[in-house]
mmCIF file of C-alpha atoms in Angstrom:
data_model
loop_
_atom_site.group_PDB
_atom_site.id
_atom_site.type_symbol
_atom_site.label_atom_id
_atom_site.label_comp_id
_atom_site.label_asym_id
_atom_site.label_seq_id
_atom_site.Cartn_x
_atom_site.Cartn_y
_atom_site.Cartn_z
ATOM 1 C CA UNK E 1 75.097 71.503 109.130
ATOM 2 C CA UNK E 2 76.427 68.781 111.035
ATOM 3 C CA UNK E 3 78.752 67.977 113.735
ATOM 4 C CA UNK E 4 81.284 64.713 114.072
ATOM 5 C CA UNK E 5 82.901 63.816 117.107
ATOM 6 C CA UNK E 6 86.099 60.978 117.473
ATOM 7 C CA UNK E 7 88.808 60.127 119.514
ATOM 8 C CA UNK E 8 91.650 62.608 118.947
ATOM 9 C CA UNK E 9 94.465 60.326 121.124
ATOM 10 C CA UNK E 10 95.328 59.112 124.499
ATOM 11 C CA UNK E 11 97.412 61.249 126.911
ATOM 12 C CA UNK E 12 99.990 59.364 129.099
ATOM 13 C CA UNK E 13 97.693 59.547 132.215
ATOM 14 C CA UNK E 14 94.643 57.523 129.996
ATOM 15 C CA UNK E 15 92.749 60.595 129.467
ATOM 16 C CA UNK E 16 90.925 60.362 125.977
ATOM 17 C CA UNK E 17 91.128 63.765 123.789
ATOM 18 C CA UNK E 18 88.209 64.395 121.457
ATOM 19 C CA UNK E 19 88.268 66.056 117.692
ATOM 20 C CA UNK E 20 85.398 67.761 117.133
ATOM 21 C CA UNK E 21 84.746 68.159 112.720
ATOM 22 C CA UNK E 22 81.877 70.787 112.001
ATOM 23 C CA UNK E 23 80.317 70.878 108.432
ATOM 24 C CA UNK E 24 78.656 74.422 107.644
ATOM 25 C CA UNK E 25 78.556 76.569 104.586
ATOM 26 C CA UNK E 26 80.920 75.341 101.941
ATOM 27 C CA UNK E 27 83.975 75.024 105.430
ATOM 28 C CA UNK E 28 85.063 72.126 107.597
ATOM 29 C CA UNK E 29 86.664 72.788 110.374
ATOM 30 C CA UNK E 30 88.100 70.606 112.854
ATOM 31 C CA UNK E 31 89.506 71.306 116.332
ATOM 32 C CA UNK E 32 90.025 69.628 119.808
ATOM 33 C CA UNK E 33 89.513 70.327 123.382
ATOM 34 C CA UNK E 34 93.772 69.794 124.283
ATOM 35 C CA UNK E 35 94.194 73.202 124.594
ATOM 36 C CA UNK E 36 90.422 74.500 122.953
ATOM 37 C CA UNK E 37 93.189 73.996 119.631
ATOM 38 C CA UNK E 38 92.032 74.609 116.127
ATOM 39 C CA UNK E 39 93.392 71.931 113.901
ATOM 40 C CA UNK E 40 92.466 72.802 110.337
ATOM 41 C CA UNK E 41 90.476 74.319 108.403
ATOM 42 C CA UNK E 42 88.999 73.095 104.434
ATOM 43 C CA UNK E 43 88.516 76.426 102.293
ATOM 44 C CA UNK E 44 87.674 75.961 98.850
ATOM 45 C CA UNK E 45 89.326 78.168 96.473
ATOM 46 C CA UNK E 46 88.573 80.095 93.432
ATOM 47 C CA UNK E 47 89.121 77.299 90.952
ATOM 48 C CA UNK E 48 87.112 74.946 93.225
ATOM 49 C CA UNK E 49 89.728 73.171 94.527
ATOM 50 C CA UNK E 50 89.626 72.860 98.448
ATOM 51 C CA UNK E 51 93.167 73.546 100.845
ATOM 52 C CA UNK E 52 93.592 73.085 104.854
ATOM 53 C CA UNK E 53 94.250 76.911 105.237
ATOM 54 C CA UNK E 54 95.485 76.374 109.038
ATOM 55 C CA UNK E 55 99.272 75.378 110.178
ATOM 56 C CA UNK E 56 99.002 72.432 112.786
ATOM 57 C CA UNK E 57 100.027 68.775 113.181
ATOM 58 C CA UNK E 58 98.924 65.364 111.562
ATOM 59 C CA UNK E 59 98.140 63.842 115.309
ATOM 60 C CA UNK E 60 97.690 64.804 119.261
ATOM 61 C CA UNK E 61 101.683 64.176 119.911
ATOM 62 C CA UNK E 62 102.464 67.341 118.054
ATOM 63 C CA UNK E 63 100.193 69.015 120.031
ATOM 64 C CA UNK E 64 101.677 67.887 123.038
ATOM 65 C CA UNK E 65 105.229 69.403 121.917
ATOM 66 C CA UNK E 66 103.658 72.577 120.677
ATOM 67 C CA UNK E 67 106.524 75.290 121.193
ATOM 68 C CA UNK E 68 105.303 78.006 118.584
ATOM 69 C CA UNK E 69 101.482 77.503 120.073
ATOM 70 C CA UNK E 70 99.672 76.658 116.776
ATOM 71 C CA UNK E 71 95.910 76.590 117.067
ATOM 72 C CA UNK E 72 95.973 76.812 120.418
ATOM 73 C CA UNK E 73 93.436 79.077 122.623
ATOM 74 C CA UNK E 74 96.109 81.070 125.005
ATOM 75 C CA UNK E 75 95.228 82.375 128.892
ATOM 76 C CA UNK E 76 95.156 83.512 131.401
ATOM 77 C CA UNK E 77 96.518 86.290 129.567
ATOM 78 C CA UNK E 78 97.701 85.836 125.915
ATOM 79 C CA UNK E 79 101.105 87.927 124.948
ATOM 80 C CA UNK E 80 103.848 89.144 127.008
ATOM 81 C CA UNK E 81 104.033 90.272 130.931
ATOM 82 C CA UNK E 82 107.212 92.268 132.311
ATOM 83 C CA UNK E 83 109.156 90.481 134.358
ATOM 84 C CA UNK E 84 106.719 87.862 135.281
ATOM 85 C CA UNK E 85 104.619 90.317 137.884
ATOM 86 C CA UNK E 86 102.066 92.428 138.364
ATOM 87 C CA UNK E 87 100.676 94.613 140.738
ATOM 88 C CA UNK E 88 97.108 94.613 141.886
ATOM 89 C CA UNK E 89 95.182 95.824 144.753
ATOM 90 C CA UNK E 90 98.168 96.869 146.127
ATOM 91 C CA UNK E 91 99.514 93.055 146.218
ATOM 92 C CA UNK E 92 102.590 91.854 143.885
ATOM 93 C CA UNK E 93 101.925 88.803 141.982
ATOM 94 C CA UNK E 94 104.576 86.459 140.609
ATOM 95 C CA UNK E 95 103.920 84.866 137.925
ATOM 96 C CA UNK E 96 105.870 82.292 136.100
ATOM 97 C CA UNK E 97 108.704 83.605 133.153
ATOM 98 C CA UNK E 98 109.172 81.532 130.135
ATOM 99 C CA UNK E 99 110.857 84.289 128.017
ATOM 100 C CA UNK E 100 113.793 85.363 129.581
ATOM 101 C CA UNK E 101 112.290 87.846 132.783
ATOM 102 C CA UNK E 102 108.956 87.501 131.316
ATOM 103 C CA UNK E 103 106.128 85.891 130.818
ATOM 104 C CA UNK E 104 104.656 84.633 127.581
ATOM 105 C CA UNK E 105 100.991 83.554 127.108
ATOM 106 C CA UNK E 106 100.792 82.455 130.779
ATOM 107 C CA UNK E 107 103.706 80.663 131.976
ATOM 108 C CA UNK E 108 104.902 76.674 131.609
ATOM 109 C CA UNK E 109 101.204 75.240 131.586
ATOM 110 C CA UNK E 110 98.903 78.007 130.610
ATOM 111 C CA UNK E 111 95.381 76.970 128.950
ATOM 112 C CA UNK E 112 97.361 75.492 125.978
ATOM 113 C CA UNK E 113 98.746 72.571 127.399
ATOM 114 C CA UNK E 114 95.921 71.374 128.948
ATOM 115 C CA UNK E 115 91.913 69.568 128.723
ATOM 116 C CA UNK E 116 88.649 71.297 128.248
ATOM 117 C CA UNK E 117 85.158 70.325 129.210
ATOM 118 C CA UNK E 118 83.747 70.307 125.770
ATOM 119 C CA UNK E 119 79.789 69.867 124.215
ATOM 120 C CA UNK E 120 78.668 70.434 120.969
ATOM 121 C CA UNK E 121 75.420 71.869 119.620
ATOM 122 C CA UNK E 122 73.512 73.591 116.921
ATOM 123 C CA UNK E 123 72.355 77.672 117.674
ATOM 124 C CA UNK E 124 70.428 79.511 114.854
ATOM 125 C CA UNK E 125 72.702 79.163 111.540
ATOM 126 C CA UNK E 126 76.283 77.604 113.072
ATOM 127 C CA UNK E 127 77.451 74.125 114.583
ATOM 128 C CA UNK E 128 79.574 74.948 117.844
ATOM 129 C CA UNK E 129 81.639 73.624 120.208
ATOM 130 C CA UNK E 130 81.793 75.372 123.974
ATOM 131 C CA UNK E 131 85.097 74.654 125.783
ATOM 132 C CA UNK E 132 85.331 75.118 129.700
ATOM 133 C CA UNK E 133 88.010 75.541 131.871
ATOM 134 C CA UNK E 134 88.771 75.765 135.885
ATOM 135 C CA UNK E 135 91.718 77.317 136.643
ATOM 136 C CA UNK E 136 92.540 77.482 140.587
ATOM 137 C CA UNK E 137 93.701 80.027 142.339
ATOM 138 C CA UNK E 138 97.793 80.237 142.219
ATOM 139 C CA UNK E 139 97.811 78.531 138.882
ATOM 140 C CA UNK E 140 100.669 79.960 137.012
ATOM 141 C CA UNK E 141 100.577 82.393 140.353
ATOM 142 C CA UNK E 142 97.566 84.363 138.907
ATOM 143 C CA UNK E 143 95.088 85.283 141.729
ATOM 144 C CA UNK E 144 91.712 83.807 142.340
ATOM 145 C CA UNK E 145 89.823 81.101 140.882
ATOM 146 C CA UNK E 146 88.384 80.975 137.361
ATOM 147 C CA UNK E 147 86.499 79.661 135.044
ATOM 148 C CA UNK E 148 86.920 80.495 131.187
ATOM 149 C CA UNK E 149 84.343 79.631 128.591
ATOM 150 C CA UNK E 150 85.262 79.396 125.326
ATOM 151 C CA UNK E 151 82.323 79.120 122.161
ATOM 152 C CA UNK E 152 83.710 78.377 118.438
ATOM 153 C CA UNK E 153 81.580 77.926 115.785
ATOM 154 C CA UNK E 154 81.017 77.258 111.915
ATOM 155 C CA UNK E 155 78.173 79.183 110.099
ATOM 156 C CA UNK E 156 76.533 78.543 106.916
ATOM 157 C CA UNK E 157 77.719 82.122 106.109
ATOM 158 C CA UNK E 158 81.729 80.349 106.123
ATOM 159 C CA UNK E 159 82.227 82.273 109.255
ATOM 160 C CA UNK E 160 84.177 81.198 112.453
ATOM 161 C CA UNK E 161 82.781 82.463 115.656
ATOM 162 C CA UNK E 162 84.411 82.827 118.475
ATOM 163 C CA UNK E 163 83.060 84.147 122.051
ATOM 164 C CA UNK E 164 85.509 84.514 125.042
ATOM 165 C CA UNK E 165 84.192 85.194 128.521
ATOM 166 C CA UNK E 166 85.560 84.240 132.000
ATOM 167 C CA UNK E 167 84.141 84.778 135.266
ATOM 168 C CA UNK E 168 86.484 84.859 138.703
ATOM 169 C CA UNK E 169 86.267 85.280 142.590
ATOM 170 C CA UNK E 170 88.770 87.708 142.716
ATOM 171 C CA UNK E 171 90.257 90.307 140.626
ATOM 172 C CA UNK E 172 92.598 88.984 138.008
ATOM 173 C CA UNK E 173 93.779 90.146 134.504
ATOM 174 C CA UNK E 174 92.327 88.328 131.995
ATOM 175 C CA UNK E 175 93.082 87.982 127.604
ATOM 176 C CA UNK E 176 92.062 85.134 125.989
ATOM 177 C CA UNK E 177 92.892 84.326 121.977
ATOM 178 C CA UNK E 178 93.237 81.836 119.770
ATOM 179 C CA UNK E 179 96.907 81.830 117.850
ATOM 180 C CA UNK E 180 95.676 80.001 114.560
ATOM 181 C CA UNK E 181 98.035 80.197 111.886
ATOM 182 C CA UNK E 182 96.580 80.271 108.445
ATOM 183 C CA UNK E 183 98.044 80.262 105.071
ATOM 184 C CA UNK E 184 95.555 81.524 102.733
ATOM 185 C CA UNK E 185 97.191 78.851 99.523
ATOM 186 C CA UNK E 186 97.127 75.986 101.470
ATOM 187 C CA UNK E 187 99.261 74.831 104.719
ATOM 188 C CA UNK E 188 102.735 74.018 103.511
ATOM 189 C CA UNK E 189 102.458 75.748 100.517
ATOM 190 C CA UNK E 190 104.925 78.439 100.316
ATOM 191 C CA UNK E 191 105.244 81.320 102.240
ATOM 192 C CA UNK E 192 102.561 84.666 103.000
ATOM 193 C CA UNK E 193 104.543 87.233 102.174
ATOM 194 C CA UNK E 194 102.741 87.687 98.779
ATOM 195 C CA UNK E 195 98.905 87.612 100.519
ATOM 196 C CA UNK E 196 98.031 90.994 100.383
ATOM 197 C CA UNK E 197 97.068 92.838 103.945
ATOM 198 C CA UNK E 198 94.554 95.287 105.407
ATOM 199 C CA UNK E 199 94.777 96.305 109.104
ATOM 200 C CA UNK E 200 92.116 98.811 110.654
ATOM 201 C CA UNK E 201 94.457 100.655 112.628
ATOM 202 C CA UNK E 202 95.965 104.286 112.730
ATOM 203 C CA UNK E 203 98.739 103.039 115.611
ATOM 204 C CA UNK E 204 100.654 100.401 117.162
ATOM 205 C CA UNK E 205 101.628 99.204 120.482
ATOM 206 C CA UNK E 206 105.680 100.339 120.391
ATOM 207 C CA UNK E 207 107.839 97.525 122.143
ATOM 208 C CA UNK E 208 111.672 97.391 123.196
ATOM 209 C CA UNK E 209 113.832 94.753 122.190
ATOM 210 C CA UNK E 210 112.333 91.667 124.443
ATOM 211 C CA UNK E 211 109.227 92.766 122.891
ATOM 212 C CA UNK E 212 107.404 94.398 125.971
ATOM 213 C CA UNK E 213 105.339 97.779 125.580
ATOM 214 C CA UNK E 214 107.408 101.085 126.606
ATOM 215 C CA UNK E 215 103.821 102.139 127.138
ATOM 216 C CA UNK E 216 103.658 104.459 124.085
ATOM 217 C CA UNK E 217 101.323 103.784 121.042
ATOM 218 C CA UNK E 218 102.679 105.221 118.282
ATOM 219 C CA UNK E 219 100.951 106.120 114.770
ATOM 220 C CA UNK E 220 101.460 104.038 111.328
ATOM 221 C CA UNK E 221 101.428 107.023 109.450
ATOM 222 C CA UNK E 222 104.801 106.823 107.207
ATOM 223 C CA UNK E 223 106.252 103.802 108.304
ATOM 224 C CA UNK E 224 106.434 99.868 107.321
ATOM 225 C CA UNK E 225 103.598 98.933 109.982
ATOM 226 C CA UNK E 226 100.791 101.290 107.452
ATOM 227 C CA UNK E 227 98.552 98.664 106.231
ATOM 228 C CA UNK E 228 95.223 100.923 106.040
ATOM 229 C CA UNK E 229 95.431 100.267 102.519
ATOM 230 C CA UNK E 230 96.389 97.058 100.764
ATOM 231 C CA UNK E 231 99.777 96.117 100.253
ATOM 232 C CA UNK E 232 101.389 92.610 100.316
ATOM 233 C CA UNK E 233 103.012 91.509 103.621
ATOM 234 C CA UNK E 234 106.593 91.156 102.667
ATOM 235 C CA UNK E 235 106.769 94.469 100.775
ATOM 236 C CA UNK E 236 109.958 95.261 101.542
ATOM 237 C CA UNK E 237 111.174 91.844 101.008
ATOM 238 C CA UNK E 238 114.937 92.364 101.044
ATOM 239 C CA UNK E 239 114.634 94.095 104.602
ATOM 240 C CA UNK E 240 112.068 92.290 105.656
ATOM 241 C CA UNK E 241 112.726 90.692 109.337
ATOM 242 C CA UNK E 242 108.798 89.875 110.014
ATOM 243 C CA UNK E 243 105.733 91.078 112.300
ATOM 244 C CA UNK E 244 105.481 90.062 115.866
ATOM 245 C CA UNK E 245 103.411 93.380 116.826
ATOM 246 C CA UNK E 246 100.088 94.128 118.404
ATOM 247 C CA UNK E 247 98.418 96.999 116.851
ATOM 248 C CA UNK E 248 95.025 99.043 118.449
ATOM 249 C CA UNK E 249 92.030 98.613 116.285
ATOM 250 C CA UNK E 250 90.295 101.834 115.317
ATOM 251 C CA UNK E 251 86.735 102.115 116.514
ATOM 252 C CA UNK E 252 85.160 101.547 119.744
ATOM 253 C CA UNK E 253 86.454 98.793 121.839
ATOM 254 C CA UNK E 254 83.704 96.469 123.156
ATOM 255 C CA UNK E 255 81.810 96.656 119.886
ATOM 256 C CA UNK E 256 82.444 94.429 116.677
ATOM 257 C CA UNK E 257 83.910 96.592 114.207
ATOM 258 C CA UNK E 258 86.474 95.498 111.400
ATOM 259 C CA UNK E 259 89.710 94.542 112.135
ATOM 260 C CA UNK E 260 91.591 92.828 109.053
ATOM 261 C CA UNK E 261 91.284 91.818 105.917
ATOM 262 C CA UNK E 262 93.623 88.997 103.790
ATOM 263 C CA UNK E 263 93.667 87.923 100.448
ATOM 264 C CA UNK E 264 95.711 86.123 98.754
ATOM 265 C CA UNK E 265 95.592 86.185 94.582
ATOM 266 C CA UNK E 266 96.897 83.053 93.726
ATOM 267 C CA UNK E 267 94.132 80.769 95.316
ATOM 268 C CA UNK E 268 91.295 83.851 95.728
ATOM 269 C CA UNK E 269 91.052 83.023 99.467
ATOM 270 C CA UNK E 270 90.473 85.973 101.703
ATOM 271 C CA UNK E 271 89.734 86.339 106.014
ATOM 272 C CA UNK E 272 88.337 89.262 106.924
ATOM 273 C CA UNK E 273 88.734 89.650 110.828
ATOM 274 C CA UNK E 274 85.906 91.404 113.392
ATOM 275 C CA UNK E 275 86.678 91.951 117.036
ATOM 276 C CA UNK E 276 85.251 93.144 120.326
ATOM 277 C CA UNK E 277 88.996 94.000 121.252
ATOM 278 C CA UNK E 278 91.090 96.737 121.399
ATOM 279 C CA UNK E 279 93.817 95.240 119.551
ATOM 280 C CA UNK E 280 95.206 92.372 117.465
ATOM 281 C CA UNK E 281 98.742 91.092 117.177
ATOM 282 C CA UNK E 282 99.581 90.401 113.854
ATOM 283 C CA UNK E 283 102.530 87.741 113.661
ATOM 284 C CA UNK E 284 104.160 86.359 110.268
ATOM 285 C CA UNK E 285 105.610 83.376 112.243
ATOM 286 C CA UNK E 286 109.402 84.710 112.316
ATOM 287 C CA UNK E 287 110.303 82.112 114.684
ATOM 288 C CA UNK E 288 109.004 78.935 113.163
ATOM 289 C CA UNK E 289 111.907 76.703 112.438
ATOM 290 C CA UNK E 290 111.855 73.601 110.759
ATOM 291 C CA UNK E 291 108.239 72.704 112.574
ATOM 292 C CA UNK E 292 107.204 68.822 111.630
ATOM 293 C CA UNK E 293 103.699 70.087 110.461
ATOM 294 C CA UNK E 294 101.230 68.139 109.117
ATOM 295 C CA UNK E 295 101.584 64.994 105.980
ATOM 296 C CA UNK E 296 105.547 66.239 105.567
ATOM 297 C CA UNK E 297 104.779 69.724 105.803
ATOM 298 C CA UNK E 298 107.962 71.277 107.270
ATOM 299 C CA UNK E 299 106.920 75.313 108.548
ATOM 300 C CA UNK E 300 109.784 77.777 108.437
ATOM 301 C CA UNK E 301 109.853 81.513 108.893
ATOM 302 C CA UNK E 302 106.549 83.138 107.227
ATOM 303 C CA UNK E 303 104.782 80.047 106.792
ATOM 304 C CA UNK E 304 102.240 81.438 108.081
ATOM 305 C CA UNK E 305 100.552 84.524 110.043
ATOM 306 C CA UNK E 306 98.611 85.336 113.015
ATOM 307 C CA UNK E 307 95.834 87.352 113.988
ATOM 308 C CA UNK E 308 95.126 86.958 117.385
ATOM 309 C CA UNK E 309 92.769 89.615 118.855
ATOM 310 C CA UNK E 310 93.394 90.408 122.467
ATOM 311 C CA UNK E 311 93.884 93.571 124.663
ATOM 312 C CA UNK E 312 97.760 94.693 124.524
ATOM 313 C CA UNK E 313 100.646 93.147 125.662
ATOM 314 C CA UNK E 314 101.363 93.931 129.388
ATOM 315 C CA UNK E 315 98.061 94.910 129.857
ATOM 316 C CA UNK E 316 98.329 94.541 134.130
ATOM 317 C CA UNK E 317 101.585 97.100 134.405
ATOM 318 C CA UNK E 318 100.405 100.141 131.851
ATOM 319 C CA UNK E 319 97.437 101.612 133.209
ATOM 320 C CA UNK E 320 96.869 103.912 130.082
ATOM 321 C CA UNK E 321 96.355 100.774 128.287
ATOM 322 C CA UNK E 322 92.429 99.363 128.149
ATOM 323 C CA UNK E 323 92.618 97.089 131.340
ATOM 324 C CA UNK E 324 91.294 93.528 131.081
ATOM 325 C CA UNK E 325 90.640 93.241 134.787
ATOM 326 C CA UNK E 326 88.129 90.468 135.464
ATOM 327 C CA UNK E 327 86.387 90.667 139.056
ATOM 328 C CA UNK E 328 83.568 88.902 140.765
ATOM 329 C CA UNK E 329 80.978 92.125 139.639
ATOM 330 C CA UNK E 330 82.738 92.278 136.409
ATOM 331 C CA UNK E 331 83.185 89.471 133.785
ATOM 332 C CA UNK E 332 84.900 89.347 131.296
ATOM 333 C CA UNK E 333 83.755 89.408 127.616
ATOM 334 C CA UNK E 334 84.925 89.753 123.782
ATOM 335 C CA UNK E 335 84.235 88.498 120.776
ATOM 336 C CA UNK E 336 85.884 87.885 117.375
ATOM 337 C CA UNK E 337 84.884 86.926 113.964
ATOM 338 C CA UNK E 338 86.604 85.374 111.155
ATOM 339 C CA UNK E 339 84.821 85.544 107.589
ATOM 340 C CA UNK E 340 86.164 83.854 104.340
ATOM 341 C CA UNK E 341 85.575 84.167 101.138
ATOM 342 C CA UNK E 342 87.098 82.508 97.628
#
């Protein structure tokens, strides 16, 4: 196991970003505190040969310009808000909208966009990296003042570990994810819709057209969102418009239990996903357009996917949905997994 540190880039204002490269198992995976961002990922593959499985960018200035949110670790609250408020305590908050009326993954500046605190170090059988983050109060117009810590890590097992927890001195919704893109044949090669898909989940968080929740989960059975068993993600390839949908996770929130699985036959890769959360919004990157990726690699529609655990969408304005409430008794905690195989 080992750990390498370097200078990622400058920013404008002279700040120096750091890439952090962890060695564990038979993975290497490489990310930076701008924006607690993944940046790749080395998977070898059944024939032996090894592929950067993650979408991202050759250097920090793509990162800077980072529209579809590749890699990045999202908050306050990850997904979409309806029209950019909330209600809590009895107070209306106002919160920035970047989509239209509403907000998505936090506003202008959310955790994205800017610079972690970041240490390495070495805990039982992984190499990690633990982001922090102050966010004041008002920032984005979310109340109180926070501070998010954010742990990945590399085992020799060829897992990622990831532990999100935030602690605040008032109350303030809080969902924190990481919106890694992976392609399990290599980045820039092809598209996913042949990689094959398992999702542990008997329902899915219904949506209108500007993708907020109507408040209604509504069950898989007999429609194109069933993925309890394997079938490949662009199934119905000739009607095929994409997934941009968060779906609840069967089991017990607040306890790791399985939440995907993808493989992908061509290169033998598979991810299988674990979660503390109640759901996970599964995304086949519909609106990548002609993304400058990484060594030429141009990203178009279904380049790539996402599995981004998280509590739903619009968490603060449906109270039948888990709440994600973070208060100064009450922190807040999940965890995910992501385990890879060849």
């Amino acid at each position: 196991m080992e750990i390498k540190e370097k200078t990622f880039g400058v920013l404008s204002n002279g700040k120096k970003v750091k890439l952090y490269t962890l060695y564990a198992g038979d993975l290497k995976f490489s990310l930076t505190n701008f924006g607690a961002t993944w940046t790749s990922l080395i998977v070898p593959s059944g024939k032996g040969i090894k592929d950067d499985i993650l979408l991202g960018y050759s250097d920090l200035h793509g990162y800077l310009n980072n529209n579809p949110y590749i890699g990045v670790t999202v908050g306050r609250f990850a997904n979409r808000i309806k029209g950019a408020s909330f209600k809590l305590g009895g107070k209306t908050h106002n919160i920035e909208a970047n989509e239209g009326h509403n907000t998505l993954h936090s506003g202008f500046r959310g955790f994205d966009k800017l610079i972690w605190k970041s240490d390495e170090y070495v805990e039982n059988e992984g190499v990690y990296v633990r982001f922090e983050l102050e966010s004041p109060e008002g920032e984005g117009g979310f109340p109180g003042n926070l501070k998010a810590v954010v742990s990945y890590g590399l085992t020799k097992s060829n897992e990622i570990i990831c532990d999100y927890s935030a602690k605040t001195d008032a109350p303030c919704p809080v969902n924190l994810t990481n919106h890694a893109y992976f392609n399990l044949a290599g980045e820039g090669k092809g598209d996913i819709l042949s990689h094959s898909l398992v999702l542990h989940c008997s329902s899915y968080v219904e949506v209108d057209k500007f993708n907020i929740p109507t408040g209604r989960l509504l069950p898989v059975t007999n429609t194109a969102f069933d993925f309890r068993s394997r079938k490949p993600i662009g199934i119905a390839k000739k009607s095929f418009k994409g997934f941009d949908h968060c779906y609840a996770i069967d089991g017990n929130p607040k306890k790791i239990r399985p939440c995907a699985e993808v493989f992908d036959s061509v290169s033998g890769r598979s991810v299988k996903v674990f979660t503390t959360q109640p759901g996970v919004q599964f995304y086949t990157g519909t609106h990548l357009n002609d993304v400058a990726g990484k060594q030429g690699s141009v990203y178009r529609k279904f380049s790539g996917f996402c599995l981004e655990t998280q509590h739903f969408p619009d968490t603060p304005n449906q109270v039948n949905f888990p709440q994600c409430t973070a208060t100064p008794e009450k922190d807040y905690n999940e965890k995910a997994v992501f385990s890879f195989g060849w």
